[in-house]
XYZ file of C-alpha atoms in Angstrom:
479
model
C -66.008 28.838 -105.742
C -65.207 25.216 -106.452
C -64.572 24.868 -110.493
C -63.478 21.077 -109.977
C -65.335 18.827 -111.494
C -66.730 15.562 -110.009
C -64.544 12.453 -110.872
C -66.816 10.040 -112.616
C -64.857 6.897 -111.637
C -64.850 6.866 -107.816
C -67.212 9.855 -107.061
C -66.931 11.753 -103.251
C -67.803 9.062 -101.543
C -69.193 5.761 -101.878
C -71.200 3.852 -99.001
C -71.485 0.629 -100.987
C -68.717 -1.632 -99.685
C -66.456 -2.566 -102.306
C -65.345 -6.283 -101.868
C -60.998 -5.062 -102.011
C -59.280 -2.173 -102.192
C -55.269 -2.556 -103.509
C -53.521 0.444 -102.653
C -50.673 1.063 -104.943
C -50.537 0.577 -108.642
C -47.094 -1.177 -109.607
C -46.307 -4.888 -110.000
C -48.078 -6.152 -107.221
C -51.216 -4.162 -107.640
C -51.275 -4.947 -111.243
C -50.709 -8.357 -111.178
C -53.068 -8.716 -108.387
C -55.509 -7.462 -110.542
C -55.274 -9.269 -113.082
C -55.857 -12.516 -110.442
C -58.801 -10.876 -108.930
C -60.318 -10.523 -112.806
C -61.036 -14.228 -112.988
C -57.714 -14.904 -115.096
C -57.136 -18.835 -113.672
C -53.975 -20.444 -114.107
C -54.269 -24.223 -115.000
C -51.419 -26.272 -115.311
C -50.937 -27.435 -119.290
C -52.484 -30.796 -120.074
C -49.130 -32.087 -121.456
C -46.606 -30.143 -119.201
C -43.632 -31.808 -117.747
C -41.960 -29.543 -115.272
C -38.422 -30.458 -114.622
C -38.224 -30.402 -110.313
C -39.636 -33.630 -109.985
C -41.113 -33.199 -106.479
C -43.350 -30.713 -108.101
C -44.122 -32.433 -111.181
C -45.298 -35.155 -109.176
C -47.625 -32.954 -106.880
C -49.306 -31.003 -109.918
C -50.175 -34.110 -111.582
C -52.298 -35.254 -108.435
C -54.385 -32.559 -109.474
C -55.389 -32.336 -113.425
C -57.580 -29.891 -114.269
C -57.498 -28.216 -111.030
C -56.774 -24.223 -111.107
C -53.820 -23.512 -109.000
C -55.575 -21.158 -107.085
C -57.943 -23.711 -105.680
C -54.934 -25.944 -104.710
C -53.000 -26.397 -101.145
C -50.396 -23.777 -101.860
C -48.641 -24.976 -98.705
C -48.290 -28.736 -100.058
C -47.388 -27.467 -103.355
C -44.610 -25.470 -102.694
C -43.289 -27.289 -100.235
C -39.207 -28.845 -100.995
C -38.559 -25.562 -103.288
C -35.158 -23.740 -103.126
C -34.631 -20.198 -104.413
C -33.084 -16.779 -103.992
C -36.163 -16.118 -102.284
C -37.523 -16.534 -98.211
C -41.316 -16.866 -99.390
C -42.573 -20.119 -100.596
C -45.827 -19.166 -102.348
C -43.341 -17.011 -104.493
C -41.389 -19.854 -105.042
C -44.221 -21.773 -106.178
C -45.684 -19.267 -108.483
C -41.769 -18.335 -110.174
C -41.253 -22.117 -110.692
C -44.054 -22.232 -112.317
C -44.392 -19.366 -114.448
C -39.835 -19.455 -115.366
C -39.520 -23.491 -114.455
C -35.557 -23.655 -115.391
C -34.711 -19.882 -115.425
C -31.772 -20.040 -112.059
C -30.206 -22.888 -113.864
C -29.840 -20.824 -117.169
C -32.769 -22.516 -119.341
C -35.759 -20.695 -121.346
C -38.567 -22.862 -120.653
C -42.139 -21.887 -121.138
C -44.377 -21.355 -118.255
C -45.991 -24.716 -117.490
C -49.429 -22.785 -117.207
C -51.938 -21.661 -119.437
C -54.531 -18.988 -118.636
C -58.364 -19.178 -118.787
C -60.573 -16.257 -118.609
C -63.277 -17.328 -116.298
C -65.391 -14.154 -115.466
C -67.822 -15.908 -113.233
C -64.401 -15.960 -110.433
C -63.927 -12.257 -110.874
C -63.966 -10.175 -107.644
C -64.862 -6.404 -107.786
C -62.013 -4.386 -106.702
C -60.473 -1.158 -107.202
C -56.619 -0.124 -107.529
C -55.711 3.417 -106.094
C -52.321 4.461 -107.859
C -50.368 8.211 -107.488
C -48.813 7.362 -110.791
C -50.301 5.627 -114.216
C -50.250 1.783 -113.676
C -46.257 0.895 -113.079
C -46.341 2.564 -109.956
C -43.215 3.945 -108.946
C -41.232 2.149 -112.354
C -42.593 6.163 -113.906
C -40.655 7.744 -111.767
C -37.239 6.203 -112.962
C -34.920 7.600 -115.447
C -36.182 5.976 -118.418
C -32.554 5.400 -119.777
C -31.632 3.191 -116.671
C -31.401 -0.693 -116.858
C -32.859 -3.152 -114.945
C -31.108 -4.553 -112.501
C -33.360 -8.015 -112.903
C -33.175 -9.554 -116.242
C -36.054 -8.197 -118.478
C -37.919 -11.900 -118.584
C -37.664 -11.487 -114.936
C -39.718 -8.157 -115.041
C -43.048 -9.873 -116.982
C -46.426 -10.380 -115.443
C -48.369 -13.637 -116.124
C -48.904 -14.144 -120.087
C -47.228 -11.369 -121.708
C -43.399 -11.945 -121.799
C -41.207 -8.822 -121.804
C -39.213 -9.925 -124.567
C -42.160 -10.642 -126.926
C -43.977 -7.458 -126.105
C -40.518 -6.035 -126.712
C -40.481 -7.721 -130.262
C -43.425 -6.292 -131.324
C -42.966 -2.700 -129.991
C -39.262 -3.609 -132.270
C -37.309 -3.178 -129.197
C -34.581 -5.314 -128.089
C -32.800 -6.110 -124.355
C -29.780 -4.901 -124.011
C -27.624 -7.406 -122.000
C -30.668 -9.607 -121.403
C -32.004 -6.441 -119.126
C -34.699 -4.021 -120.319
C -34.521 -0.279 -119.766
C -36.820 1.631 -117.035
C -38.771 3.134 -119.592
C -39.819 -0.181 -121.660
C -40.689 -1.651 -118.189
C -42.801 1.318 -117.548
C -44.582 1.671 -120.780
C -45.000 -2.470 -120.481
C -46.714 -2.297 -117.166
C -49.026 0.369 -118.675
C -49.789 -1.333 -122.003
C -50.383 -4.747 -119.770
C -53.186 -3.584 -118.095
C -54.609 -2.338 -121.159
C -53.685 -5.431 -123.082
C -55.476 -7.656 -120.680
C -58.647 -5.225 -119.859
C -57.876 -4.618 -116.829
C -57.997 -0.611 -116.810
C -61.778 -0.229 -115.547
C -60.228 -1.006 -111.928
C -57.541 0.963 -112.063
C -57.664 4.828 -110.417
C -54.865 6.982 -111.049
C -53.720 10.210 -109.844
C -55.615 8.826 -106.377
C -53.470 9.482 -102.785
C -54.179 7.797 -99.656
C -55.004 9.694 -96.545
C -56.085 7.498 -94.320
C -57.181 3.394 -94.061
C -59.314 2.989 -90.547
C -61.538 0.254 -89.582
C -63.531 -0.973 -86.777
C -67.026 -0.234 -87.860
C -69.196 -3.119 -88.086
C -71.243 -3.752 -91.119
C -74.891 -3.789 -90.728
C -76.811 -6.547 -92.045
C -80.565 -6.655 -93.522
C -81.999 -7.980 -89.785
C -80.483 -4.871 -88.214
C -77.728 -7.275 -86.775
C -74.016 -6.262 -86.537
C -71.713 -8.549 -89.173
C -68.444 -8.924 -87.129
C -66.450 -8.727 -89.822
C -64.895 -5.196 -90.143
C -65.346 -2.899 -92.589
C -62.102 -0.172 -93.614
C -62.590 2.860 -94.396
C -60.409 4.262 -97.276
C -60.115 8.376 -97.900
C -58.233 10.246 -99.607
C -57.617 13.231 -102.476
C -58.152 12.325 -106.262
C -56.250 15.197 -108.836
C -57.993 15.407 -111.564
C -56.582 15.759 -115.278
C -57.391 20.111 -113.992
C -55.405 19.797 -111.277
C -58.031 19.877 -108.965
C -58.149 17.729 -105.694
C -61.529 15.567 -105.098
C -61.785 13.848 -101.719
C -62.820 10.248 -101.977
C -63.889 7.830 -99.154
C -64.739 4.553 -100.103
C -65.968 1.415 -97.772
C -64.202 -2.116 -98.196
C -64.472 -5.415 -96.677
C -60.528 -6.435 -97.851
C -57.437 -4.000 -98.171
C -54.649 -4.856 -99.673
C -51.371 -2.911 -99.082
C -48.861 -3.126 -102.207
C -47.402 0.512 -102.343
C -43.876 -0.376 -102.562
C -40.984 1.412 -100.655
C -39.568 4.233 -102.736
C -41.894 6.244 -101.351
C -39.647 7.890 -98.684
C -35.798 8.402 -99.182
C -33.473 7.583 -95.770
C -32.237 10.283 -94.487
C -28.755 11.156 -92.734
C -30.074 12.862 -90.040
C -27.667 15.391 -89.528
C -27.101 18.763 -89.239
C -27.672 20.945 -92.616
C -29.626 17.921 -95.019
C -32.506 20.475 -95.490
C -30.410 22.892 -97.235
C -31.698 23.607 -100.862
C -28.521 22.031 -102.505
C -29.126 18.526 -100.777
C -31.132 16.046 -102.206
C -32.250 12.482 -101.926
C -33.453 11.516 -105.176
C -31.412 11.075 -108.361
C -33.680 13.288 -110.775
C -32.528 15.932 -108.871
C -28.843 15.449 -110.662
C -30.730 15.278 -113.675
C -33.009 18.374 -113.167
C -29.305 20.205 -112.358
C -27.390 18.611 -115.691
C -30.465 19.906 -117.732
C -30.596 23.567 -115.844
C -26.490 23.578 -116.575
C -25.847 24.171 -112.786
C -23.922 21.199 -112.521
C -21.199 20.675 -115.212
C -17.907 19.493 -116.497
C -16.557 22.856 -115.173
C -18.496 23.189 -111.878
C -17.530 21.928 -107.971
C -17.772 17.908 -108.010
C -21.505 16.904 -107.228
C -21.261 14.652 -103.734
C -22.910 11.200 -103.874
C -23.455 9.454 -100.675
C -24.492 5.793 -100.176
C -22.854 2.468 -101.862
C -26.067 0.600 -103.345
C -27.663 0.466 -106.564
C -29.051 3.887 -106.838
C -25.685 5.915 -105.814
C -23.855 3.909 -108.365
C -26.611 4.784 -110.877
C -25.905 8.411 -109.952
C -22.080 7.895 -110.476
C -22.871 6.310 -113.586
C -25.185 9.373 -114.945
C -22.256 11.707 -113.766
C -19.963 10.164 -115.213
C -21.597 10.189 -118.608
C -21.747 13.798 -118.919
C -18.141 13.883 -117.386
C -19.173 15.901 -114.142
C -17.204 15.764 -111.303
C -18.123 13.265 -108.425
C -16.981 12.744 -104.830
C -18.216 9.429 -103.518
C -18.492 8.902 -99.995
C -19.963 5.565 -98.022
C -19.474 3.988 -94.853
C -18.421 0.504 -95.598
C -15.060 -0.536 -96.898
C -14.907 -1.533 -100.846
C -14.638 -5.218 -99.781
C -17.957 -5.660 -97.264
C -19.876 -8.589 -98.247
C -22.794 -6.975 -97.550
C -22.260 -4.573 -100.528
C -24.514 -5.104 -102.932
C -21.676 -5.257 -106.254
C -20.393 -7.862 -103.875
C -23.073 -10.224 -104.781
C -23.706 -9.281 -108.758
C -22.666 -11.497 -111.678
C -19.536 -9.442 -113.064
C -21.054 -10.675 -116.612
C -24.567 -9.652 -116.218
C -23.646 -6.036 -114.712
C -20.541 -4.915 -115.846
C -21.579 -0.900 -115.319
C -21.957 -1.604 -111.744
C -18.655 -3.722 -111.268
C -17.236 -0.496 -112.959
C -17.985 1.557 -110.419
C -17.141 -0.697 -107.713
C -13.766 -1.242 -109.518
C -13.378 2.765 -109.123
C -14.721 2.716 -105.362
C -11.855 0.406 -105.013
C -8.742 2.167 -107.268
C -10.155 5.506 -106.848
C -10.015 6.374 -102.672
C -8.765 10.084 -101.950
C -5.976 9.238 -100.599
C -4.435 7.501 -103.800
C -3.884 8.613 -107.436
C -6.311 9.282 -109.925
C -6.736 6.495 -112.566
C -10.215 7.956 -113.084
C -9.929 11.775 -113.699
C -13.107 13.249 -112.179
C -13.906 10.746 -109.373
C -12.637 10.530 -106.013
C -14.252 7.878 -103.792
C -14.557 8.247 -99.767
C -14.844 4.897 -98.321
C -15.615 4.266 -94.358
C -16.610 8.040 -94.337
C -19.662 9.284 -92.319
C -20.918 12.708 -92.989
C -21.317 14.989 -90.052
C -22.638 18.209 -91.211
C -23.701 20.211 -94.603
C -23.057 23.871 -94.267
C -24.539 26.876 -96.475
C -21.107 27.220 -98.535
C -21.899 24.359 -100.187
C -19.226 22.394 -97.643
C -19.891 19.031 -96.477
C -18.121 17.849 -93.565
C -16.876 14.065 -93.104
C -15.369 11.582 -90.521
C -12.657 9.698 -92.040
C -11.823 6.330 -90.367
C -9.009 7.753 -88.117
C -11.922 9.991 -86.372
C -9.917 13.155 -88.581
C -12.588 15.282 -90.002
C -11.988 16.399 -94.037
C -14.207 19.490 -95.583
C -14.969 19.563 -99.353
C -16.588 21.869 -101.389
C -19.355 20.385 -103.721
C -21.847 21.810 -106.255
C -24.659 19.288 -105.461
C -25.505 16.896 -102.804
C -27.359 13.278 -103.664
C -28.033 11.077 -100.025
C -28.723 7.828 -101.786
C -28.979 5.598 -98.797
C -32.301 3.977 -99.463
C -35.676 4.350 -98.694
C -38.299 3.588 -96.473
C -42.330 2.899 -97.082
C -44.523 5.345 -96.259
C -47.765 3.983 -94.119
C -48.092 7.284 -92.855
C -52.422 6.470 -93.987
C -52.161 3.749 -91.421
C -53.094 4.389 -87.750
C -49.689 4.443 -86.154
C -48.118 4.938 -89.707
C -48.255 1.209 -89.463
C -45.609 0.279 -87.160
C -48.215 -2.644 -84.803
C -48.155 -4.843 -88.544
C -44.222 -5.250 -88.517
C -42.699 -8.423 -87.545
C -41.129 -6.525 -84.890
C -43.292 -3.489 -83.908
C -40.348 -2.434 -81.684
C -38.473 -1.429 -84.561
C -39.019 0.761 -87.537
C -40.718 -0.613 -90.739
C -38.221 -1.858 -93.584
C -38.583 -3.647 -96.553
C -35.406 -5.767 -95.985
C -35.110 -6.209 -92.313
C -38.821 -5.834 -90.843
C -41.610 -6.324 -93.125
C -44.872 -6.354 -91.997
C -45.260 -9.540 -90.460
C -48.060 -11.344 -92.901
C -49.338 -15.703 -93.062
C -47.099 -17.150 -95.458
C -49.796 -18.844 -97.803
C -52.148 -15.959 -97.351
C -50.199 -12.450 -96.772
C -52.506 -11.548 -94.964
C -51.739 -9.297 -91.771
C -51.004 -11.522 -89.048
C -52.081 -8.351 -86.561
C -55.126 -7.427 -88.667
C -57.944 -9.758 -90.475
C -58.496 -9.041 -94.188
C -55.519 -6.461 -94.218
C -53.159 -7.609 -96.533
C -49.491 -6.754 -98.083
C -47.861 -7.785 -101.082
C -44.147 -6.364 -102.498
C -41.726 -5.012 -100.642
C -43.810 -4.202 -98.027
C -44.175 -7.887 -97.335
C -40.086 -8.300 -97.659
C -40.604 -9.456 -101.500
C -38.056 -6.734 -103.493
C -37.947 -8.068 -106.533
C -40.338 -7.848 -109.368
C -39.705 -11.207 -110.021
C -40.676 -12.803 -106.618
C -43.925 -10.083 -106.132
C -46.194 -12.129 -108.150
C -46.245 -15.166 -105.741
C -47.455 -12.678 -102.822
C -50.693 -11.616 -105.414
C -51.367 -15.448 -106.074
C -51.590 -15.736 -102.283
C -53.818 -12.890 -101.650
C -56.117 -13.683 -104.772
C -56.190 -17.714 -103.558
C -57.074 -16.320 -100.121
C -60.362 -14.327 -101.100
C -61.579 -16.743 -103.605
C -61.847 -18.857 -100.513
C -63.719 -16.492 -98.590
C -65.970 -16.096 -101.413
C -66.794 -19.510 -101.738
C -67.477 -19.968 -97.988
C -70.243 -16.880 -98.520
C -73.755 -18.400 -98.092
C -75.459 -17.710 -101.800
């Protein structure tokens, strides 16, 4: 017998197309969302904006939303620590001065204009934030926290009145979390959003019938998957769209070595699983060291949590402390001094010198060749010797990979080179630049990560594309 009871927000299935569907419930999805809910952005009457290129464009165009602007012409001539130029565009004009070290406001003002509202749903695993609930809440951003804010509610003056403060200009995971959350509250957004819903499947191909019994050739996608419910309980869902828009981020699925022994119970690939073992008391101050693997952000998080509660860590990447490519390479020493920390250990701290830094032991230019049920982990070192140590815990932070596993051929045909495996950083799927949509698939879109955006900051300029996109296709609708 079935005791689940029907969700009242999506119900089993739903035949009436649904105008979008945005998978994934973070940034993107969120600020998407708030786009598609006929929030405008108009450039202030009496706005100067300092790049004078730009300045010179908007004011060709009073009163005109920005969404109903030539996002090509607009952004065209901007620099940035960023490849797209729609997220440029939307950066520069939400943070005008921010790389040069200023705090000007946004040159835009907001207009709630519910008449360009499109319906739309947001499917989310997690409460809106996405994948920002599954962080250690204690964590810092790596982006400054004004960096982290979603069009018309600044970080640091939602942080004022919740009375918390940045630390270092950065906010913690948590605040960003709970921020995301009380955004789409704050701006009445939560009516689209679906949590707790997981994506099975996104087909299409089936024509849409029209009144006269004529096929529309337009596609419609078909979207299915599982709802849990607040009982546990798993509803199936399958709902009809004429637009999908992809913005699921990539921490879905860690990297993995790929080597003999990584399934063993002691080997893990997410950091909570060092936390889950502090808590238990099977790691300690006392215990074997706990082996971290990988040299980016998230392995020198785990040295850092180590560290705190002084257990034990051996270290091990395959780069040399110096690389360019390594991330602490390219990091303000000011802004992040935890992280140049631990690259100052990665460099003072190898195996084969003295220990400045009881209780750490770094590996560099090591590769890992095999895990065995002794809790012994087998390296390379660079002279092709192999070394064995004996470790309490395993962590294989070496990044992670989206999972379009929904998508017919898990996605791979919608990557800029469908040769090669999906990534986030060094093949996206391969979307129009002023659009995001799919170059390989009409009204299939991408936004984040998935689109080769990483950072928070530089997402939002992928949502004003998509929303600028389907207001257009609205408006070319016959009435």
């Amino acid at each position: 017998m079935n005791n689940c009871r029907k969700d009242q927000q999506l119900g089993v299935s739903s035949s009436e197309p649904l105008k979008v569907i945005i998978i994934g419930n973070g940034p993107s999805g969120i600020c998407l969302s708030y786009l598609l809910s006929g929030y405008t952005p108009y450039v202030k009457p009496d706005a100067i904006h300092p790049h004078p290129l730009l300045q010179r464009k908007l004011a060709e165009a009073p009163g005109v939303s920005i969404l109903d602007q030539d996002l090509d012409y607009l952004s065209e001539g901007l620099e940035g620590r960023c490849q797209s130029p729609v997220a440029l565009l939307f950066d520069a004009l939400l943070r005008p001065d921010t790389d040069f070290g200023g705090n000007m406001e946004s040159v835009l003002t907001w207009k709630h204009q519910k008449e360009r509202a499109i319906s739309h749903v947001v499917l989310g695993r997690n409460l809106p934030g996405g994948a920002w609930h599954s962080i250690e809440g204690s964590m810092v951003t790596l982006s400054q926290g004004q960096w982290m804010g979603l069009p018309d509610l600044e970080v640091k003056d939602w942080m004022r009145r919740k009375r918390r403060g940045l630390r270092n200009s950065r906010a913690t995971a948590g605040d960003i979390a709970h921020y995301y959350r009380d955004y789409v509250t704050k701006k009445g957004l939560g009516h689209n959003f679906v949590s707790g819903a997981v994506v099975t499947a996104v087909e299409w191909g089936t024509p849409e019938p029209s009144s006269s019994g004529a096929q529309d050739p337009r596609p419609l996608f078909q979207v299915s998957g599982f709802l849990t419910t607040e009982d546990q309980c798993q509803q199936p869902f399958s709902l009809y769209a004429h637009n999908v828009v992809l913005a699921t981020g990539t921490s879905d699925s860690p990297a993995q070595l790929g080597i003999p022994g990584e399934t063993l119970p002691f080997i893990h690939h997410e950091l909570s699983a060092l936390e889950a073992a502090t808590r238990a008391g099977t790691v300690s101050p006392a215990s074997d060291p706990v082996l971290i693997i990988g040299a980016g952000l998230s392995a020198a998080d785990a040295v850092l949590y180590a560290r705190h509660y002084n257990i034990p860590v051996i270290h091990a990447f395959r780069r040399t402390v110096d690389d360019p490519g390594l991330v602490f390479n390219q990091l303000p020493k000011m802004l992040y001094p935890e992280y140049h920390k631990v690259h100052q250990m990665m460099r003072e701290q190898s195996i084969l010198s003295p220990s400045p830094y009881e209780g750490y032991r770094s590996l560099p230019e090591h590769q890992p060749v095999l895990f065995k049920e002794d809790h012994q982990a087998m390296f390379r070192d660079p002279t092709g010797l192999h070394k064995v140590f004996g470790v309490s815990l395993v962590l294989v932070l070496i990044g992670s990979h989206p999972d379009l596993s929904f998508l017919p051929g898990a996605g791979a045909d919608l990557a800029m080179d469908p040769s090669q495996p999906l990534s986030t950083k060094r093949n996206p799927i391969d979307v129009e630049p002023f659009t995001y949509q799919s170059t390989q698939q009409e009204d299939l879109y991408a936004v984040g990560p998935l689109a080769g955006d990483n950072f928070v900051r530089f997402v939002q300029g992928g949502a004003l594309a998509v929303a600028s996109s389907l207001l257009r296709k609205e408006a070319r609708k016959p009435p």
